[in-house]
mmCIF file of N, CA and C in Angstrom:
data_model
loop_
_atom_site.group_PDB
_atom_site.id
_atom_site.type_symbol
_atom_site.label_atom_id
_atom_site.label_comp_id
_atom_site.label_asym_id
_atom_site.label_seq_id
_atom_site.Cartn_x
_atom_site.Cartn_y
_atom_site.Cartn_z
ATOM 1 N N MET A 1 -21.385 19.219 14.464
ATOM 2 C CA MET A 1 -19.702 18.811 14.293
ATOM 3 C C MET A 1 -20.084 17.379 13.370
ATOM 4 N N ILE A 2 -20.846 16.848 13.620
ATOM 5 C CA ILE A 2 -21.282 15.366 12.588
ATOM 6 C C ILE A 2 -21.663 16.007 11.268
ATOM 7 N N LYS A 3 -23.046 17.343 10.968
ATOM 8 C CA LYS A 3 -22.490 17.596 9.650
ATOM 9 C C LYS A 3 -21.462 18.540 9.182
ATOM 10 N N LEU A 4 -20.590 18.865 9.937
ATOM 11 C CA LEU A 4 -19.319 19.303 9.083
ATOM 12 C C LEU A 4 -18.481 18.066 8.763
ATOM 13 N N ILE A 5 -18.509 17.067 9.221
ATOM 14 C CA ILE A 5 -17.735 15.826 8.741
ATOM 15 C C ILE A 5 -18.440 15.426 7.470
ATOM 16 N N LYS A 6 -19.699 15.531 7.462
ATOM 17 C CA LYS A 6 -20.216 14.763 6.238
ATOM 18 C C LYS A 6 -19.829 15.758 5.574
ATOM 19 N N ASP A 7 -19.963 17.207 5.397
ATOM 20 C CA ASP A 7 -19.956 17.918 4.510
ATOM 21 C C ASP A 7 -18.362 17.893 3.696
ATOM 22 N N ILE A 8 -17.265 17.414 4.891
ATOM 23 C CA ILE A 8 -15.753 17.720 4.037
ATOM 24 C C ILE A 8 -15.709 15.877 3.358
ATOM 25 N N PHE A 9 -16.476 15.318 3.789
ATOM 26 C CA PHE A 9 -16.764 13.882 2.986
ATOM 27 C C PHE A 9 -17.400 13.548 1.915
ATOM 28 N N ARG A 10 -18.532 14.579 1.902
ATOM 29 C CA ARG A 10 -19.069 15.078 0.282
ATOM 30 C C ARG A 10 -18.162 15.681 -0.478
ATOM 31 N N LYS A 11 -17.105 17.064 -0.237
ATOM 32 C CA LYS A 11 -16.282 17.803 -1.278
ATOM 33 C C LYS A 11 -15.381 16.789 -1.361
ATOM 34 N N PHE A 12 -14.562 15.999 -0.578
ATOM 35 C CA PHE A 12 -13.596 15.259 -0.650
ATOM 36 C C PHE A 12 -13.531 13.970 -1.185
ATOM 37 N N SER A 13 -12.667 13.311 -1.669
ATOM 38 C CA SER A 13 -12.677 12.340 -2.212
ATOM 39 C C SER A 13 -11.844 11.461 -1.171
ATOM 40 N N ALA A 14 -11.771 10.190 -1.209
ATOM 41 C CA ALA A 14 -11.018 9.574 -0.054
ATOM 42 C C ALA A 14 -9.511 9.617 -0.435
ATOM 43 N N LEU A 15 -8.866 10.094 -1.484
ATOM 44 C CA LEU A 15 -7.539 10.245 -1.965
ATOM 45 C C LEU A 15 -7.244 11.396 -1.670
ATOM 46 N N ASP A 16 -8.121 12.599 -1.792
ATOM 47 C CA ASP A 16 -8.191 13.724 -1.084
ATOM 48 C C ASP A 16 -7.837 13.678 0.322
ATOM 49 N N ILE A 17 -8.933 13.129 0.955
ATOM 50 C CA ILE A 17 -8.457 12.902 2.453
ATOM 51 C C ILE A 17 -7.201 12.565 2.904
ATOM 52 N N ALA A 18 -7.179 11.289 2.283
ATOM 53 C CA ALA A 18 -5.501 10.569 2.338
ATOM 54 C C ALA A 18 -4.611 11.392 2.088
ATOM 55 N N SER A 19 -4.754 12.329 1.244
ATOM 56 C CA SER A 19 -3.630 13.430 0.840
ATOM 57 C C SER A 19 -3.198 14.193 1.673
ATOM 58 N N PHE A 20 -4.190 14.809 2.629
ATOM 59 C CA PHE A 20 -4.143 15.898 4.028
ATOM 60 C C PHE A 20 -3.561 15.216 4.936
ATOM 61 N N ILE A 21 -4.026 13.550 5.009
ATOM 62 C CA ILE A 21 -3.474 13.050 6.384
ATOM 63 C C ILE A 21 -1.874 13.255 6.011
ATOM 64 N N LEU A 22 -1.789 12.875 4.710
ATOM 65 C CA LEU A 22 -0.004 12.176 4.490
ATOM 66 C C LEU A 22 0.764 13.631 4.475
ATOM 67 N N ALA A 23 -0.045 15.251 3.873
ATOM 68 C CA ALA A 23 0.803 16.133 4.287
ATOM 69 C C ALA A 23 1.068 16.286 6.002
ATOM 70 N N VAL A 24 -0.134 16.188 6.921
ATOM 71 C CA VAL A 24 0.484 16.197 8.173
ATOM 72 C C VAL A 24 1.784 15.127 8.708
ATOM 73 N N ALA A 25 1.388 14.026 8.424
ATOM 74 C CA ALA A 25 2.154 13.066 8.678
ATOM 75 C C ALA A 25 3.858 13.723 8.238
ATOM 76 N N LEU A 26 3.972 14.015 6.617
ATOM 77 C CA LEU A 26 5.257 14.272 6.044
ATOM 78 C C LEU A 26 5.354 16.073 7.166
ATOM 79 N N LEU A 27 4.605 16.693 7.471
ATOM 80 C CA LEU A 27 5.291 17.728 8.376
ATOM 81 C C LEU A 27 5.739 17.436 9.993
ATOM 82 N N LEU A 28 5.062 16.224 10.513
ATOM 83 C CA LEU A 28 5.693 15.622 11.555
ATOM 84 C C LEU A 28 7.264 14.907 11.691
ATOM 85 N N CYS A 29 7.608 14.753 10.415
ATOM 86 C CA CYS A 29 8.816 14.341 10.273
ATOM 87 C C CYS A 29 10.086 15.246 11.174
ATOM 88 N N PHE A 30 9.310 16.422 11.268
ATOM 89 C CA PHE A 30 10.436 17.571 11.836
ATOM 90 C C PHE A 30 10.518 16.933 12.847
ATOM 91 N N ALA A 31 9.718 16.394 13.724
ATOM 92 C CA ALA A 31 9.971 16.153 14.920
ATOM 93 C C ALA A 31 11.086 14.544 15.263
ATOM 94 N N ASP A 32 11.178 14.526 16.050
ATOM 95 C CA ASP A 32 11.830 13.673 16.551
ATOM 96 C C ASP A 32 11.495 12.075 17.125
ATOM 97 N N LEU A 33 11.102 11.193 16.012
ATOM 98 C CA LEU A 33 10.357 10.387 16.128
ATOM 99 C C LEU A 33 10.861 9.174 16.244
ATOM 100 N N PRO A 34 10.281 8.058 16.607
ATOM 101 C CA PRO A 34 10.668 7.075 16.299
ATOM 102 C C PRO A 34 11.242 6.494 14.971
ATOM 103 N N TYR A 35 12.012 5.352 14.518
ATOM 104 C CA TYR A 35 12.277 5.233 12.985
ATOM 105 C C TYR A 35 11.088 4.335 12.704
ATOM 106 N N GLY A 36 10.045 3.784 13.298
ATOM 107 C CA GLY A 36 9.015 2.769 13.080
ATOM 108 C C GLY A 36 7.770 4.177 12.290
ATOM 109 N N TYR A 37 7.838 5.139 12.733
ATOM 110 C CA TYR A 37 7.056 6.421 12.148
ATOM 111 C C TYR A 37 7.526 6.819 10.544
ATOM 112 N N TYR A 38 8.662 6.539 10.195
ATOM 113 C CA TYR A 38 9.390 7.117 9.059
ATOM 114 C C TYR A 38 8.950 6.256 8.125
ATOM 115 N N THR A 39 8.964 4.741 8.358
ATOM 116 C CA THR A 39 9.079 3.885 7.844
ATOM 117 C C THR A 39 7.314 3.435 7.049
ATOM 118 N N ILE A 40 6.649 3.905 8.611
ATOM 119 C CA ILE A 40 4.905 3.942 8.293
ATOM 120 C C ILE A 40 4.452 4.858 7.325
ATOM 121 N N VAL A 41 5.359 5.990 6.956
ATOM 122 C CA VAL A 41 5.416 7.286 6.112
ATOM 123 C C VAL A 41 5.628 7.338 5.102
ATOM 124 N N ARG A 42 6.572 6.149 4.937
ATOM 125 C CA ARG A 42 7.318 5.932 3.686
ATOM 126 C C ARG A 42 6.057 5.120 2.460
ATOM 127 N N ILE A 43 5.561 4.085 3.810
ATOM 128 C CA ILE A 43 4.723 3.179 2.969
ATOM 129 C C ILE A 43 3.390 4.207 2.551
ATOM 130 N N PHE A 44 2.825 4.972 3.521
ATOM 131 C CA PHE A 44 1.683 5.484 3.003
ATOM 132 C C PHE A 44 2.043 6.260 2.130
ATOM 133 N N ALA A 45 3.151 7.073 1.837
ATOM 134 C CA ALA A 45 3.554 7.972 0.804
ATOM 135 C C ALA A 45 3.477 7.412 -0.724
ATOM 136 N N THR A 46 3.792 6.279 -0.724
ATOM 137 C CA THR A 46 4.175 5.401 -1.724
ATOM 138 C C THR A 46 3.070 5.237 -2.431
ATOM 139 N N ILE A 47 2.026 4.687 -1.270
ATOM 140 C CA ILE A 47 0.636 4.037 -1.758
ATOM 141 C C ILE A 47 0.024 5.480 -2.289
ATOM 142 N N VAL A 48 -0.082 6.294 -1.691
ATOM 143 C CA VAL A 48 -0.984 7.749 -2.105
ATOM 144 C C VAL A 48 -0.391 8.235 -3.425
ATOM 145 N N MET A 49 1.239 8.333 -3.397
ATOM 146 C CA MET A 49 1.295 8.769 -4.748
ATOM 147 C C MET A 49 1.153 7.845 -6.020
ATOM 148 N N CYS A 50 1.149 6.697 -5.586
ATOM 149 C CA CYS A 50 0.644 5.420 -6.749
ATOM 150 C C CYS A 50 -0.675 5.570 -6.863
ATOM 151 N N LEU A 51 -1.634 6.048 -6.360
ATOM 152 C CA LEU A 51 -2.829 6.575 -6.347
ATOM 153 C C LEU A 51 -3.006 7.720 -7.114
ATOM 154 N N TRP A 52 -2.251 8.740 -6.707
ATOM 155 C CA TRP A 52 -1.939 10.073 -7.682
ATOM 156 C C TRP A 52 -1.955 9.558 -9.047
ATOM 157 N N ALA A 53 -0.943 8.916 -9.245
ATOM 158 C CA ALA A 53 -0.228 8.634 -10.185
ATOM 159 C C ALA A 53 -1.637 7.750 -11.355
ATOM 160 N N THR A 54 -2.141 7.127 -10.940
ATOM 161 C CA THR A 54 -3.135 6.598 -11.645
ATOM 162 C C THR A 54 -4.325 7.298 -12.024
ATOM 163 N N ILE A 55 -4.306 8.443 -11.321
ATOM 164 C CA ILE A 55 -5.203 9.639 -11.533
ATOM 165 C C ILE A 55 -4.959 10.661 -12.472
ATOM 166 N N PHE A 56 -3.898 10.709 -12.360
ATOM 167 C CA PHE A 56 -2.765 11.413 -13.646
ATOM 168 C C PHE A 56 -2.875 10.834 -14.759
ATOM 169 N N TYR A 57 -2.828 9.422 -15.013
ATOM 170 C CA TYR A 57 -2.722 8.500 -16.278
ATOM 171 C C TYR A 57 -4.057 8.556 -16.818
ATOM 172 N N SER A 58 -5.412 8.626 -15.940
ATOM 173 C CA SER A 58 -6.441 8.517 -16.497
ATOM 174 C C SER A 58 -7.002 9.994 -17.140
ATOM 175 N N LYS A 59 -6.270 10.666 -16.380
ATOM 176 C CA LYS A 59 -6.529 12.105 -17.280
ATOM 177 C C LYS A 59 -5.729 12.665 -18.186
ATOM 178 N N GLY A 60 -4.695 11.643 -18.568
ATOM 179 C CA GLY A 60 -3.646 12.082 -19.938
ATOM 180 C C GLY A 60 -2.617 12.728 -19.540
ATOM 181 N N SER A 61 -2.355 13.010 -18.002
ATOM 182 C CA SER A 61 -1.390 13.745 -17.973
ATOM 183 C C SER A 61 0.243 12.904 -17.619
ATOM 184 N N LYS A 62 0.583 12.331 -18.741
ATOM 185 C CA LYS A 62 1.678 12.083 -18.675
ATOM 186 C C LYS A 62 3.297 12.214 -17.581
ATOM 187 N N THR A 63 2.969 13.869 -17.936
ATOM 188 C CA THR A 63 4.343 14.135 -17.055
ATOM 189 C C THR A 63 3.993 14.088 -15.563
ATOM 190 N N LEU A 64 2.381 14.498 -14.983
ATOM 191 C CA LEU A 64 2.669 14.558 -13.808
ATOM 192 C C LEU A 64 2.387 13.526 -13.097
ATOM 193 N N MET A 65 1.590 12.216 -14.481
ATOM 194 C CA MET A 65 2.320 10.875 -13.684
ATOM 195 C C MET A 65 3.564 10.575 -13.554
ATOM 196 N N MET A 66 4.741 10.692 -14.337
ATOM 197 C CA MET A 66 6.084 10.485 -14.198
ATOM 198 C C MET A 66 6.454 11.055 -12.841
ATOM 199 N N ILE A 67 6.170 12.342 -12.175
ATOM 200 C CA ILE A 67 6.519 13.016 -11.111
ATOM 201 C C ILE A 67 6.112 11.917 -9.607
ATOM 202 N N ALA A 68 4.436 11.978 -10.156
ATOM 203 C CA ALA A 68 4.269 10.901 -9.076
ATOM 204 C C ALA A 68 4.715 9.633 -8.719
ATOM 205 N N ILE A 69 5.037 9.059 -10.121
ATOM 206 C CA ILE A 69 5.859 7.600 -9.598
ATOM 207 C C ILE A 69 7.078 7.997 -9.366
ATOM 208 N N GLY A 70 7.763 8.945 -9.883
ATOM 209 C CA GLY A 70 8.848 9.422 -9.023
ATOM 210 C C GLY A 70 8.944 9.341 -7.671
ATOM 211 N N ILE A 71 8.373 10.193 -7.323
ATOM 212 C CA ILE A 71 7.994 10.509 -5.583
ATOM 213 C C ILE A 71 7.920 9.306 -4.772
ATOM 214 N N ALA A 72 7.111 8.286 -5.658
ATOM 215 C CA ALA A 72 6.480 6.888 -5.215
ATOM 216 C C ALA A 72 7.814 6.066 -5.058
ATOM 217 N N ILE A 73 8.769 5.673 -5.945
ATOM 218 C CA ILE A 73 10.012 5.383 -5.907
ATOM 219 C C ILE A 73 11.014 5.798 -4.795
ATOM 220 N N LEU A 74 10.959 7.264 -4.673
ATOM 221 C CA LEU A 74 11.595 8.156 -3.486
ATOM 222 C C LEU A 74 11.204 7.430 -2.238
ATOM 223 N N PHE A 75 9.841 7.179 -2.081
ATOM 224 C CA PHE A 75 9.732 6.924 -0.812
ATOM 225 C C PHE A 75 9.646 5.354 -0.626
ATOM 226 N N GLN A 76 9.420 4.480 -1.127
ATOM 227 C CA GLN A 76 9.019 3.092 -1.548
ATOM 228 C C GLN A 76 10.085 2.675 -0.019
ATOM 229 N N PRO A 77 9.834 1.754 0.486
ATOM 230 C CA PRO A 77 10.347 1.273 1.899
ATOM 231 C C PRO A 77 11.433 0.229 1.279
ATOM 232 N N PHE A 78 11.248 -0.284 0.157
ATOM 233 C CA PHE A 78 11.728 -1.618 0.012
ATOM 234 C C PHE A 78 13.149 -1.721 -0.268
ATOM 235 N N PHE A 79 13.765 -0.755 -1.295
ATOM 236 C CA PHE A 79 15.352 -0.691 -1.455
ATOM 237 C C PHE A 79 15.295 0.983 -1.143
ATOM 238 N N LYS A 80 15.679 0.976 0.056
ATOM 239 C CA LYS A 80 15.113 2.456 0.377
ATOM 240 C C LYS A 80 16.670 3.601 -0.137
ATOM 241 N N ILE A 81 16.254 4.606 -0.503
ATOM 242 C CA ILE A 81 16.985 5.721 -1.335
ATOM 243 C C ILE A 81 17.634 6.802 0.324
ATOM 244 N N VAL A 82 18.768 6.824 0.043
ATOM 245 C CA VAL A 82 19.392 7.139 1.095
ATOM 246 C C VAL A 82 19.888 8.746 1.030
ATOM 247 N N LEU A 83 19.348 9.719 1.599
ATOM 248 C CA LEU A 83 19.447 11.218 1.791
ATOM 249 C C LEU A 83 19.689 11.174 3.288
ATOM 250 N N ASP A 84 20.531 12.562 3.540
ATOM 251 C CA ASP A 84 20.443 12.817 4.525
ATOM 252 C C ASP A 84 19.040 13.408 5.338
ATOM 253 N N LYS A 85 18.981 13.656 6.688
ATOM 254 C CA LYS A 85 17.971 14.235 7.367
ATOM 255 C C LYS A 85 17.304 15.276 6.574
ATOM 256 N N ASP A 86 18.281 16.800 6.436
ATOM 257 C CA ASP A 86 17.896 17.963 6.012
ATOM 258 C C ASP A 86 17.249 17.613 4.808
ATOM 259 N N SER A 87 18.155 16.738 4.039
ATOM 260 C CA SER A 87 17.657 16.600 2.240
ATOM 261 C C SER A 87 15.859 16.261 2.276
ATOM 262 N N TRP A 88 15.930 15.277 3.501
ATOM 263 C CA TRP A 88 14.313 14.390 3.608
ATOM 264 C C TRP A 88 13.419 15.555 4.348
ATOM 265 N N LEU A 89 14.025 16.438 5.064
ATOM 266 C CA LEU A 89 12.762 17.446 5.221
ATOM 267 C C LEU A 89 12.765 18.416 4.036
ATOM 268 N N VAL A 90 13.605 18.748 3.280
ATOM 269 C CA VAL A 90 12.932 19.368 1.997
ATOM 270 C C VAL A 90 11.598 18.822 0.968
ATOM 271 N N VAL A 91 12.478 17.499 0.800
ATOM 272 C CA VAL A 91 11.379 16.654 0.141
ATOM 273 C C VAL A 91 10.218 16.411 0.930
ATOM 274 N N ASP A 92 10.281 16.136 1.978
ATOM 275 C CA ASP A 92 9.087 16.140 2.816
ATOM 276 C C ASP A 92 7.718 17.461 2.957
ATOM 277 N N VAL A 93 8.579 18.715 2.702
ATOM 278 C CA VAL A 93 7.848 20.338 3.121
ATOM 279 C C VAL A 93 7.538 19.900 1.237
ATOM 280 N N VAL A 94 8.187 19.908 0.252
ATOM 281 C CA VAL A 94 7.836 20.049 -1.256
ATOM 282 C C VAL A 94 6.867 19.122 -1.206
ATOM 283 N N VAL A 95 6.713 17.554 -1.036
ATOM 284 C CA VAL A 95 5.381 16.470 -1.227
ATOM 285 C C VAL A 95 4.466 16.982 -0.191
ATOM 286 N N ALA A 96 4.477 17.472 0.845
ATOM 287 C CA ALA A 96 3.131 17.756 1.991
ATOM 288 C C ALA A 96 2.357 19.227 0.976
ATOM 289 N N LEU A 97 3.409 20.306 0.593
ATOM 290 C CA LEU A 97 2.666 21.314 -0.082
ATOM 291 C C LEU A 97 1.827 20.417 -1.264
ATOM 292 N N ALA A 98 2.522 19.970 -1.872
ATOM 293 C CA ALA A 98 2.249 19.601 -2.995
ATOM 294 C C ALA A 98 0.640 18.499 -2.943
ATOM 295 N N MET A 99 0.576 17.884 -1.531
ATOM 296 C CA MET A 99 -0.937 17.040 -1.202
ATOM 297 C C MET A 99 -1.723 18.102 -0.558
ATOM 298 N N LEU A 100 -1.103 19.202 -0.083
ATOM 299 C CA LEU A 100 -2.314 20.309 0.356
ATOM 300 C C LEU A 100 -3.202 20.659 -1.053
ATOM 301 N N ILE A 101 -1.854 20.772 -2.176
ATOM 302 C CA ILE A 101 -2.762 21.673 -3.099
ATOM 303 C C ILE A 101 -3.478 20.695 -4.111
ATOM 304 N N LEU A 102 -3.024 19.374 -4.590
ATOM 305 C CA LEU A 102 -3.447 18.611 -5.445
ATOM 306 C C LEU A 102 -5.035 18.366 -5.545
ATOM 307 N N PRO A 103 -5.666 18.213 -4.288
ATOM 308 C CA PRO A 103 -7.006 17.937 -4.026
ATOM 309 C C PRO A 103 -8.043 19.405 -5.006
ATOM 310 N N PHE A 104 -7.418 20.381 -4.512
ATOM 311 C CA PHE A 104 -8.023 21.464 -5.157
ATOM 312 C C PHE A 104 -7.938 21.814 -6.332
ATOM 313 N N VAL A 105 -6.840 21.320 -7.410
ATOM 314 C CA VAL A 105 -6.491 21.527 -8.501
ATOM 315 C C VAL A 105 -6.859 20.224 -9.543
ATOM 316 N N LYS A 106 -6.667 19.278 -9.228
ATOM 317 C CA LYS A 106 -7.001 17.897 -10.043
ATOM 318 C C LYS A 106 -8.121 17.788 -10.985
ATOM 319 N N ASP A 107 -9.384 18.719 -10.703
ATOM 320 C CA ASP A 107 -10.105 18.594 -11.665
ATOM 321 C C ASP A 107 -9.710 19.597 -12.689
ATOM 322 N N LYS A 108 -9.086 20.679 -12.610
ATOM 323 C CA LYS A 108 -8.421 21.332 -13.665
ATOM 324 C C LYS A 108 -7.433 21.118 -14.217
ATOM 325 N N ILE A 109 -6.843 19.880 -13.998
ATOM 326 C CA ILE A 109 -5.533 19.318 -14.750
ATOM 327 C C ILE A 109 -6.119 18.995 -16.015
ATOM 328 N N LYS A 110 -7.172 18.136 -16.389
ATOM 329 C CA LYS A 110 -7.557 17.723 -17.651
ATOM 330 C C LYS A 110 -8.210 18.708 -18.547
ATOM 331 N N ALA A 111 -8.534 19.598 -18.296
ATOM 332 C CA ALA A 111 -8.836 21.034 -18.815
ATOM 333 C C ALA A 111 -7.765 21.675 -19.555
ATOM 334 N N LYS A 112 -6.819 22.105 -18.640
ATOM 335 C CA LYS A 112 -5.385 22.518 -18.969
ATOM 336 C C LYS A 112 -4.925 21.847 -20.003
ATOM 337 N N GLU A 113 -4.742 20.428 -19.921
ATOM 338 C CA GLU A 113 -4.236 19.640 -20.955
ATOM 339 C C GLU A 113 -4.602 20.076 -22.281
ATOM 340 N N GLU A 114 -5.961 19.971 -22.205
ATOM 341 C CA GLU A 114 -6.596 19.604 -23.281
ATOM 342 C C GLU A 114 -6.928 21.053 -24.063
ATOM 343 N N ASN A 115 -6.753 22.359 -23.501
ATOM 344 C CA ASN A 115 -6.290 23.365 -23.843
ATOM 345 C C ASN A 115 -5.156 23.876 -24.517
ATOM 346 N N ASP A 116 -3.887 23.302 -23.815
ATOM 347 C CA ASP A 116 -2.746 23.056 -24.957
ATOM 348 C C ASP A 116 -3.056 22.412 -25.936
ATOM 349 N N ALA A 117 -3.434 21.152 -26.301
ATOM 350 C CA ALA A 117 -3.422 20.350 -27.615
ATOM 351 C C ALA A 117 -4.329 21.333 -28.364
ATOM 352 N N ASN A 118 -5.427 21.961 -28.007
ATOM 353 C CA ASN A 118 -6.567 22.916 -29.426
ATOM 354 C C ASN A 118 -5.527 23.750 -29.143
#
């Protein structure tokens, strides 16, 4: 069991693991949980999306960087954007899917944009 955990930490970065945790947390938003849980998820999502934005910026992907910033703004807990419960659930599912996919495709982002430039 410990070997499996070490292998996971070798293969994935801390941001990748945070993305997986965020995906689970977003999918748990389907449950009827205390309001504080949603605030914690919003803070965590904002932090993770800001980190993804810096990754995209360093790889030269301005489009993905702007999308990540947009999602961070949507989730930020200071000036809340009000959506009804159903709209938030759709946003949660879409962002959760992105968080599950991004760790596997992040290394291909730069190569694709370099190929588009040539």
